[in-house]
Amino acid sequence: MSARALVTGLGIVAPTGLGIEDYWSATLAGRSAIGRVTHFDPTPYPSRLAGQVSGFDAAEHLPSRLLPQTDRMTRLALVGADWAFEDAGVVPADLPTYDIGVITASHSGGFEFGQNELRALWSKGGQYVSAYQSFAWFYAVNSGQISIRSGLRGPSSVVVSDQAGGLDAVAQARRQIRKGTSMVISGAVDASICPWGWVAQMAGGRLSTSDDPERAYLPFDDRAAGHVPGEGGALLVVEDAGHAKRRAAPRVYGEIAGHASTVDPRPGSDRAPTLQNAIQLALADADMVADDIGVVFADAAGLPDLDRAEAEAITKVFGPRGVPVTAPKTTTGRLYSGAAPLDLAAAFLSMRDQVVPPTAASTPARSYEIDLVTGAPRPAELRSALVLARGHGGFNSAMVVRGADHAALRPVGKDIP
Amino acid sequence: MTTSEFTLQALRTTLLEGAGTDENVDLNGDIADTTFEDLGYESLAMLETVGRIEREYGIDLDEEEVALANTPRALIRLVNDRLSAAQSA
């Protein structure tokens, strides 16, 4: 079976914009949403900046039946999924229920919901803990709630590999398309900007402690000193090419052309890190070479060691300054599982508009031999893009996507290894 | 706390607070004999609702009896029976 997996719908819930065009215009303008945390008082904490989604009133979009049982990340994910289907011109209820699956990634689950219930437990007693705590915090809850809301009974799951999971979930969606499922809604939304989520993220030791939104998250910059967390992400309608053609899908953003994931050697090992392998394996999976790639969306950890490892992996595959590299996530903060699906959306929009969005704020360090796009969007001829994502604990993931025109030109039925 | 009577209006409030309401259900309508299932409340919503009633009225309801009380009228009767038993005890 060699069905091709196209992306035919996007649902974006990002700190920089709700919906495709709001997000994309902010991204091209390099407009940042990073600011002081307002979801709670961050004064006592060493890190106080975040990329928050503002102007999102869940009650405007979702029935009240869903509100007592959902964490913020789930509300954002449900709305993102609705928008993705709408963008794809799909009414899920009109399709056979077993033909559509839902495969999301999750970094931490519903932390704010869990925090509120723990507070109820310790301050008032067990009787006051919501019955919905049984699932509302859980990693798989976004997949489950999207499945219930839209009546999707196709292959469904959740992938947990920190930030890399955002790509790994979409890769899993492609596997299910190849096995014969018509459509999978895939991607991720994380949102854990609450005290409990905050201290959990602080424990990772990678958060910036700057109070200056312009200088807090500077990947590939000599001043890099950690990242700013954000919330949000994107859902993508991944669809079998034949199915998209038969239903005359209103738009095709492109194709999920290749993917690979690797795990780094244990800390202290003398073996090399494996991001480069992931890139090369993803290119091979897409049956492409480095020269085919028009732009790389970097993981952009914002810490010197991790930035160096990523810059070196890119340079080894593409040569010094061999390909434009960008990290629009500098305007949103790192969204954990939500980051890579949002980067995939940005990659498709880059190919649609033939332009590379800038990396906000960073001034590229001379020591990294990468062509980092900064300052302004850069017009470019883009037929395919590479998106990278890394997770805490050594997860690396690389995904190659092809733009719509090029995807259409590729012969259908090519054997897939 | 002991309150003399559990009413349909009190149940409506508890359902709304604990579990919300479906888009196509009018909770203010004549719902006394509509099953909770038809009102869009699954077992977890009922667990949450019954938990709220128990802590608000200071009573314990029998799980099996609750499971059989599948309409607002039946649940209200069960709660009121328990309340008067508690008051006369």
Coordinates of C-alpha atoms in Angstrom, one line a residue:
Chain A
M1 CA 0.0 0.0 0.0
S2 CA 1.5 3.3 -1.0
A3 CA -1.2 5.8 -0.4
R4 CA 0.1 9.4 -0.2
A5 CA -0.8 11.5 2.8
L6 CA -1.8 15.0 1.9
V7 CA -2.6 17.9 4.2
T8 CA -5.9 19.4 3.3
G9 CA -6.9 21.4 6.3
L10 CA -5.2 23.5 9.0
G11 CA -6.5 24.6 12.4
I12 CA -4.2 27.0 14.2
V13 CA -4.5 28.1 17.9
A14 CA -1.3 30.0 18.5
P15 CA -0.2 32.8 20.9
T16 CA 0.4 35.0 17.8
G17 CA -3.0 34.3 16.3
L18 CA -6.2 32.3 16.3
G19 CA -6.9 31.0 12.8
I20 CA -4.6 30.6 9.8
E21 CA -4.4 34.2 8.5
D22 CA -4.1 35.9 11.9
Y23 CA -1.2 33.6 12.8
W24 CA 0.4 33.8 9.4
S25 CA 0.4 37.6 9.1
A26 CA 1.8 37.9 12.7
T27 CA 4.5 35.3 11.8
L28 CA 5.6 37.1 8.6
A29 CA 5.7 40.4 10.5
G30 CA 7.8 38.8 13.2
R31 CA 5.2 40.0 15.7
S32 CA 5.9 38.4 19.1
A33 CA 3.3 37.3 21.7
I34 CA 5.9 36.8 24.4
G35 CA 5.1 38.8 27.5
R36 CA 4.8 38.6 31.2
V37 CA 2.6 35.7 32.4
T38 CA -1.0 36.8 33.1
H39 CA -2.7 33.3 33.7
F40 CA -1.3 33.5 37.2
D41 CA 1.0 35.8 39.2
P42 CA 4.5 34.8 38.1
T43 CA 6.3 37.2 40.6
P44 CA 7.6 34.5 43.0
Y45 CA 9.0 32.4 40.1
P46 CA 12.4 32.7 38.5
S47 CA 10.8 32.6 35.0
R48 CA 8.1 35.1 34.3
L49 CA 7.6 35.3 30.5
A50 CA 5.4 33.1 28.3
G51 CA 3.7 33.1 24.9
Q52 CA 0.0 33.0 25.9
V53 CA -3.0 32.6 23.7
S54 CA -5.1 35.6 24.3
G55 CA -8.7 36.4 23.3
F56 CA -9.8 32.8 23.5
D57 CA -13.2 32.4 25.1
A58 CA -14.0 28.6 25.1
A59 CA -17.7 29.3 25.8
E60 CA -17.9 31.1 22.4
H61 CA -16.9 27.9 20.6
L62 CA -17.9 24.9 22.7
P63 CA -21.1 23.7 24.4
S64 CA -21.2 24.2 28.1
R65 CA -21.4 20.4 28.4
L66 CA -17.7 20.3 27.6
L67 CA -16.5 23.1 29.8
P68 CA -16.6 21.4 33.3
Q69 CA -14.7 18.4 31.8
T70 CA -11.9 20.0 29.8
D71 CA -8.5 21.5 30.5
R72 CA -7.5 24.6 28.6
M73 CA -5.3 22.5 26.2
T74 CA -8.3 20.4 25.3
R75 CA -10.6 23.4 24.7
L76 CA -7.9 24.8 22.4
A77 CA -7.5 21.4 20.7
L78 CA -11.2 20.9 20.1
V79 CA -11.5 24.3 18.5
G80 CA -8.4 23.8 16.5
A81 CA -9.8 20.5 15.2
D82 CA -13.1 22.1 14.3
W83 CA -11.3 24.8 12.3
A84 CA -9.1 22.2 10.6
F85 CA -12.1 20.3 9.4
E86 CA -13.8 23.5 8.3
D87 CA -10.7 24.5 6.4
A88 CA -10.7 21.1 4.7
G89 CA -14.3 21.5 3.8
V90 CA -15.1 18.4 5.8
V91 CA -18.2 17.7 7.9
P92 CA -17.0 14.6 9.9
A93 CA -20.6 13.4 10.5
D94 CA -21.1 13.1 6.7
L95 CA -18.2 10.6 6.4
P96 CA -18.2 6.9 7.5
T97 CA -17.4 7.0 11.2
Y98 CA -14.6 4.4 10.9
D99 CA -12.8 6.3 8.1
I100 CA -11.4 9.1 10.2
G101 CA -8.9 8.7 13.0
V102 CA -7.4 11.2 15.5
I103 CA -3.8 11.0 16.5
T104 CA -2.4 13.8 18.7
A105 CA 0.8 14.3 20.7
S106 CA 0.9 15.5 24.3
H107 CA 3.7 16.8 26.4
S108 CA 2.2 17.1 29.9
G109 CA -1.5 16.5 29.8
G110 CA -4.1 18.8 31.4
F111 CA -2.0 20.4 34.1
E112 CA -4.3 23.2 35.1
F113 CA -7.3 20.9 35.5
G114 CA -5.2 18.6 37.6
Q115 CA -3.9 21.5 39.7
N116 CA -7.4 22.7 40.5
E117 CA -8.5 19.3 41.5
L118 CA -5.5 18.7 43.7
R119 CA -6.2 22.0 45.3
A120 CA -9.8 20.9 46.0
L121 CA -8.5 17.6 47.4
W122 CA -6.1 19.2 49.9
S123 CA -8.2 22.2 50.8
K124 CA -11.7 20.8 51.0
G125 CA -11.4 17.0 50.7
G126 CA -11.9 14.2 48.3
Q127 CA -15.6 14.8 47.9
Y128 CA -14.8 18.0 46.1
V129 CA -12.6 16.5 43.4
S130 CA -14.3 16.5 40.0
A131 CA -15.3 13.2 38.5
Y132 CA -13.8 14.4 35.3
Q133 CA -10.3 14.4 36.9
S134 CA -10.4 10.7 35.9
F135 CA -9.6 11.7 32.3
A136 CA -9.3 15.5 31.9
W137 CA -5.6 15.6 32.9
F138 CA -4.6 12.6 30.8
Y139 CA -2.2 12.7 27.8
A140 CA -4.7 11.0 25.5
V141 CA -7.6 13.3 26.4
N142 CA -7.3 15.6 23.4
S143 CA -7.5 12.6 21.0
G144 CA -10.4 11.3 23.0
Q145 CA -12.4 14.5 23.2
I146 CA -11.9 15.3 19.5
S147 CA -13.0 11.7 18.7
I148 CA -16.1 12.1 20.7
R149 CA -17.0 15.6 19.5
S150 CA -16.6 14.8 15.9
G151 CA -17.7 11.1 16.0
L152 CA -14.4 9.7 14.8
R153 CA -13.9 6.0 15.2
G154 CA -10.9 5.4 12.9
P155 CA -7.4 4.5 14.2
S156 CA -6.7 6.8 17.1
S157 CA -3.9 7.3 19.6
V158 CA -1.6 9.7 21.4
V159 CA 2.2 10.0 21.1
V160 CA 4.3 11.2 24.0
S161 CA 7.8 12.2 23.1
D162 CA 8.0 15.8 24.3
Q163 CA 8.4 18.3 21.5
A164 CA 9.4 15.6 19.0
G165 CA 5.9 14.1 19.5
G166 CA 4.4 16.8 17.4
L167 CA 6.0 15.3 14.3
D168 CA 5.8 11.7 15.5
A169 CA 2.0 12.0 15.8
V170 CA 1.7 13.2 12.2
A171 CA 4.0 10.5 11.1
Q172 CA 1.7 8.0 12.8
A173 CA -1.2 9.6 11.0
R174 CA 0.6 9.0 7.7
R175 CA 1.1 5.3 8.6
Q176 CA -2.6 5.0 9.2
I177 CA -3.3 6.6 5.8
R178 CA -1.0 4.1 4.2
K179 CA -2.8 1.3 5.9
G180 CA -6.1 2.4 4.3
T181 CA -7.6 5.0 6.6
S182 CA -9.1 7.9 4.5
M183 CA -8.4 10.7 6.9
V184 CA -6.7 11.4 10.2
I185 CA -6.9 14.6 12.2
S186 CA -3.4 15.0 13.7
G187 CA -1.1 17.4 15.5
A188 CA -1.0 18.7 19.0
V189 CA -2.0 21.4 21.5
D190 CA -0.3 21.8 24.8
A191 CA -1.1 24.5 27.4
S192 CA 0.2 24.2 30.9
I193 CA 0.9 27.8 31.9
C194 CA -0.3 27.4 35.5
P195 CA 1.8 27.2 38.7
W196 CA 2.0 23.4 38.7
G197 CA 2.8 23.2 35.0
W198 CA 5.3 26.0 35.5
V199 CA 7.4 24.4 38.2
A200 CA 7.3 21.1 36.2
Q201 CA 8.8 23.0 33.2
M202 CA 11.3 24.8 35.5
A203 CA 12.5 21.4 36.7
G204 CA 13.7 20.7 33.2
G205 CA 16.3 23.5 33.7
R206 CA 15.8 25.0 30.3
L207 CA 13.6 28.1 30.9
S208 CA 14.9 31.6 30.3
T209 CA 14.9 33.8 33.4
S210 CA 15.0 37.0 31.4
D211 CA 12.3 39.7 31.9
D212 CA 12.9 41.2 28.5
P213 CA 10.5 39.8 25.9
E214 CA 13.0 40.9 23.2
R215 CA 15.9 39.0 24.7
A216 CA 14.4 36.0 26.5
Y217 CA 14.4 33.4 23.8
L218 CA 17.3 33.8 21.3
P219 CA 18.1 30.5 19.6
F220 CA 21.3 30.4 17.6
D221 CA 22.4 33.7 19.3
D222 CA 25.5 34.1 21.5
R223 CA 23.1 35.4 24.2
A224 CA 21.0 32.2 24.1
A225 CA 20.1 31.3 27.7
G226 CA 17.0 29.1 27.6
H227 CA 13.5 29.3 26.1
V228 CA 10.2 30.9 26.9
P229 CA 7.3 28.4 27.2
G230 CA 4.2 29.0 25.2
E231 CA 0.8 27.4 24.8
G232 CA -1.2 26.3 21.7
G233 CA -0.4 24.4 18.6
A234 CA -2.1 23.2 15.4
L235 CA -4.3 20.4 14.1
L236 CA -3.9 19.2 10.5
V237 CA -6.3 17.2 8.4
V238 CA -4.1 14.4 6.9
E239 CA -5.8 12.8 4.0
D240 CA -5.3 10.0 1.6
A241 CA -4.6 11.6 -1.8
G242 CA -7.2 9.5 -3.6
H243 CA -9.8 10.4 -1.1
A244 CA -9.0 14.1 -1.4
K245 CA -9.3 13.8 -5.1
R246 CA -12.6 12.0 -5.1
R247 CA -14.3 14.5 -2.7
A248 CA -12.6 17.4 -4.6
A249 CA -11.0 18.8 -1.5
P250 CA -11.1 22.6 -1.7
R251 CA -7.3 22.9 -1.1
V252 CA -4.2 20.8 -0.8
Y253 CA -1.4 22.4 1.3
G254 CA 1.0 19.6 0.4
E255 CA 2.2 16.2 1.3
I256 CA 3.8 14.6 4.3
A257 CA 6.7 13.2 2.2
G258 CA 9.2 11.8 4.7
H259 CA 9.8 11.3 8.4
A260 CA 12.3 9.7 10.7
S261 CA 12.9 9.8 14.4
T262 CA 16.0 8.8 16.4
V263 CA 17.0 8.8 20.0
D264 CA 20.3 10.2 21.2
P265 CA 22.9 8.1 23.0
R266 CA 22.8 8.4 26.8
P267 CA 24.4 11.4 28.4
G268 CA 28.2 11.0 28.7
S269 CA 28.3 8.5 25.8
D270 CA 31.1 9.0 23.3
R271 CA 28.7 8.3 20.5
A272 CA 27.5 11.2 18.4
P273 CA 24.0 12.7 18.7
T274 CA 21.6 11.5 16.1
L275 CA 19.6 14.5 14.8
Q276 CA 21.7 14.4 11.6
N277 CA 20.6 10.7 11.1
A278 CA 17.0 11.7 11.6
I279 CA 17.3 14.4 8.8
Q280 CA 19.1 12.0 6.4
L281 CA 16.6 9.2 7.1
A282 CA 13.7 11.6 6.6
L283 CA 15.1 12.7 3.3
A284 CA 15.6 9.1 2.2
D285 CA 12.1 8.3 3.2
A286 CA 10.9 11.2 1.0
D287 CA 13.1 10.0 -1.8
M288 CA 14.7 13.4 -1.8
V289 CA 18.2 14.9 -1.5
A290 CA 19.3 17.9 0.6
D291 CA 19.2 20.2 -2.5
D292 CA 15.5 19.6 -2.8
I293 CA 14.8 21.3 0.6
G294 CA 14.0 25.0 0.4
V295 CA 13.8 25.8 4.0
V296 CA 14.5 24.3 7.4
F297 CA 12.2 25.0 10.4
A298 CA 14.6 24.5 13.3
D299 CA 13.8 23.0 16.7
A300 CA 15.6 26.1 18.1
A301 CA 16.2 25.1 21.7
G302 CA 17.7 28.4 22.7
L303 CA 20.5 26.8 24.7
P304 CA 24.1 26.9 23.5
D305 CA 24.8 23.1 23.5
L306 CA 21.5 22.2 21.9
D307 CA 21.7 25.0 19.4
R308 CA 25.2 23.9 18.4
A309 CA 24.1 20.3 18.0
E310 CA 21.3 21.4 15.7
A311 CA 23.4 23.8 13.7
E312 CA 26.0 21.1 13.2
A313 CA 23.5 18.5 12.1
I314 CA 22.0 21.0 9.6
T315 CA 25.4 22.0 8.3
K316 CA 26.6 18.4 7.9
V317 CA 23.6 17.6 5.7
F318 CA 23.2 20.9 3.8
G319 CA 26.7 22.3 3.9
P320 CA 27.7 25.7 5.5
R321 CA 24.9 28.2 5.0
G322 CA 23.5 25.7 2.5
V323 CA 19.8 26.2 3.2
P324 CA 17.7 29.0 4.8
V325 CA 16.9 28.1 8.4
T326 CA 14.2 29.8 10.4
A327 CA 12.5 29.5 13.8
P328 CA 9.2 31.5 13.9
K329 CA 8.6 29.9 17.3
T330 CA 10.7 32.7 18.6
T331 CA 7.4 34.7 18.5
T332 CA 5.3 32.1 20.4
G333 CA 7.7 30.5 22.8
R334 CA 8.2 26.7 22.7
L335 CA 4.9 25.0 22.6
Y336 CA 6.2 21.5 23.4
S337 CA 4.1 19.0 21.4
G338 CA 2.2 21.9 19.8
A339 CA 5.3 23.4 18.3
A340 CA 6.1 21.1 15.4
P341 CA 2.5 20.9 14.1
L342 CA 2.5 24.7 14.1
D343 CA 5.8 24.6 12.3
L344 CA 4.3 22.2 9.7
A345 CA 1.5 24.7 9.2
A346 CA 4.0 27.5 8.8
A347 CA 6.0 25.3 6.3
F348 CA 2.9 24.7 4.2
L349 CA 2.0 28.4 4.3
S350 CA 5.6 29.3 3.4
M351 CA 5.3 27.1 0.3
R352 CA 1.9 28.5 -0.5
D353 CA 3.2 32.1 -0.4
Q354 CA 6.8 31.3 -1.5
V355 CA 8.3 33.2 1.5
V356 CA 10.3 32.2 4.6
P357 CA 9.1 33.8 7.8
P358 CA 11.8 35.4 10.0
T359 CA 13.3 34.3 13.3
A360 CA 12.3 37.2 15.6
A361 CA 14.9 38.8 17.9
S362 CA 17.9 36.5 17.3
T363 CA 21.2 37.8 16.0
P364 CA 22.9 34.7 14.6
A365 CA 26.1 33.7 16.3
R366 CA 29.1 33.7 14.0
S367 CA 30.1 30.3 15.3
Y368 CA 27.1 28.6 13.7
E369 CA 27.4 28.1 10.0
I370 CA 23.7 28.3 9.3
D371 CA 21.8 30.8 7.1
L372 CA 19.3 32.0 9.7
V373 CA 16.6 34.1 8.3
T374 CA 16.1 37.1 10.6
G375 CA 14.6 40.6 10.5
A376 CA 12.2 40.3 7.6
P377 CA 10.5 37.5 5.6
R378 CA 12.6 36.3 2.7
P379 CA 11.1 35.5 -0.7
A380 CA 12.2 32.1 -1.9
E381 CA 11.3 29.4 -4.3
L382 CA 10.0 26.7 -2.0
R383 CA 8.9 23.3 -3.2
S384 CA 9.7 21.4 0.0
A385 CA 10.6 22.0 3.6
L386 CA 12.2 20.2 6.5
V387 CA 10.8 20.5 10.0
L388 CA 12.8 19.5 13.0
A389 CA 11.7 18.8 16.6
R390 CA 13.6 17.6 19.6
G391 CA 12.3 16.4 23.0
H392 CA 13.8 16.2 26.4
G393 CA 15.5 12.9 26.9
G394 CA 17.1 12.7 23.5
F395 CA 14.1 12.4 21.1
N396 CA 14.8 13.7 17.6
S397 CA 12.3 13.9 14.8
A398 CA 12.5 15.2 11.3
M399 CA 9.7 15.6 8.7
V400 CA 9.9 16.5 5.1
V401 CA 6.9 18.1 3.5
R402 CA 6.3 19.0 -0.1
G403 CA 4.2 21.9 -1.4
A404 CA 0.9 21.4 -3.2
D405 CA 2.1 21.8 -6.8
H406 CA 5.0 19.6 -6.4
A407 CA 2.9 17.0 -4.5
A408 CA 0.5 16.9 -7.4
L409 CA 3.4 16.4 -9.9
R410 CA 4.7 13.4 -8.0
P411 CA 3.7 10.1 -9.6
V412 CA 1.1 8.3 -7.6
G413 CA 1.9 4.7 -6.6
K414 CA 5.6 5.0 -6.2
D415 CA 6.8 2.2 -3.9
I416 CA 7.4 3.2 -0.4
P417 CA 10.1 1.3 1.4
Chain B
M1 CA -26.2 20.8 56.5
T2 CA -29.8 19.6 56.2
T3 CA -32.2 21.1 53.8
S4 CA -35.8 20.1 53.8
E5 CA -36.3 19.4 50.1
F6 CA -34.4 18.8 46.9
T7 CA -36.2 20.3 44.0
L8 CA -36.1 20.0 40.2
Q9 CA -34.7 23.6 40.1
A10 CA -31.9 22.6 42.5
L11 CA -31.1 19.6 40.3
R12 CA -31.0 21.8 37.2
T13 CA -28.4 24.0 39.0
T14 CA -26.3 21.1 40.1
L15 CA -26.3 19.6 36.6
L16 CA -25.3 22.9 35.0
E17 CA -22.5 23.5 37.5
G18 CA -21.1 20.0 37.4
A19 CA -21.6 18.9 33.9
G20 CA -23.0 21.8 31.7
T21 CA -25.7 21.1 29.2
D22 CA -25.8 19.8 25.6
E23 CA -26.4 22.3 22.8
N24 CA -29.7 20.7 21.9
V25 CA -31.1 20.1 25.3
D26 CA -33.4 22.6 27.1
L27 CA -32.7 21.9 30.8
N28 CA -35.5 24.4 31.7
G29 CA -38.1 22.4 29.8
D30 CA -40.3 19.6 31.1
I31 CA -37.5 17.2 31.9
A32 CA -38.7 15.4 35.0
D33 CA -39.4 12.1 33.2
T34 CA -36.7 12.3 30.5
T35 CA -33.8 9.9 31.1
F36 CA -30.5 11.4 32.0
E37 CA -29.1 9.6 29.0
D38 CA -31.5 11.4 26.7
L39 CA -30.5 14.7 28.4
G40 CA -26.9 14.0 27.4
Y41 CA -25.5 12.9 30.8
E42 CA -23.3 9.8 30.8
S43 CA -22.3 7.9 33.9
L44 CA -19.4 10.2 34.7
A45 CA -21.7 13.3 34.6
M46 CA -24.0 11.5 37.0
L47 CA -21.1 10.6 39.3
E48 CA -20.2 14.2 39.4
T49 CA -23.8 15.4 39.9
V50 CA -24.5 12.9 42.6
G51 CA -21.2 13.7 44.4
R52 CA -22.2 17.4 44.4
I53 CA -25.7 16.6 45.8
E54 CA -24.2 14.4 48.5
R55 CA -21.7 17.0 49.7
E56 CA -24.2 19.9 49.5
Y57 CA -26.9 18.1 51.4
G58 CA -24.7 16.1 53.7
I59 CA -26.1 12.7 52.7
D60 CA -24.8 9.4 51.3
L61 CA -26.7 7.9 48.4
D62 CA -26.6 4.2 47.7
E63 CA -24.8 3.6 44.4
E64 CA -27.1 0.9 43.2
E65 CA -30.2 3.0 44.0
V66 CA -28.6 5.9 42.2
A67 CA -27.9 3.8 39.1
L68 CA -31.6 2.9 38.9
A69 CA -32.8 6.5 39.3
N70 CA -32.4 7.3 35.6
T71 CA -34.7 10.3 35.4
P72 CA -34.8 13.6 37.3
R73 CA -38.1 12.6 39.0
A74 CA -36.6 9.3 40.3
L75 CA -33.4 10.9 41.5
I76 CA -35.2 13.7 43.3
R77 CA -37.4 11.2 45.0
L78 CA -34.4 9.2 46.1
V79 CA -32.6 12.3 47.4
N80 CA -35.7 13.5 49.3
D81 CA -36.3 10.0 50.8
R82 CA -32.8 10.1 52.1
L83 CA -33.2 13.6 53.4
S84 CA -36.3 12.9 55.4
A85 CA -34.8 9.7 56.7
A86 CA -31.8 11.7 57.9
Q87 CA -34.1 14.3 59.5
S88 CA -36.2 11.9 61.3
A89 CA -33.2 9.9 62.5

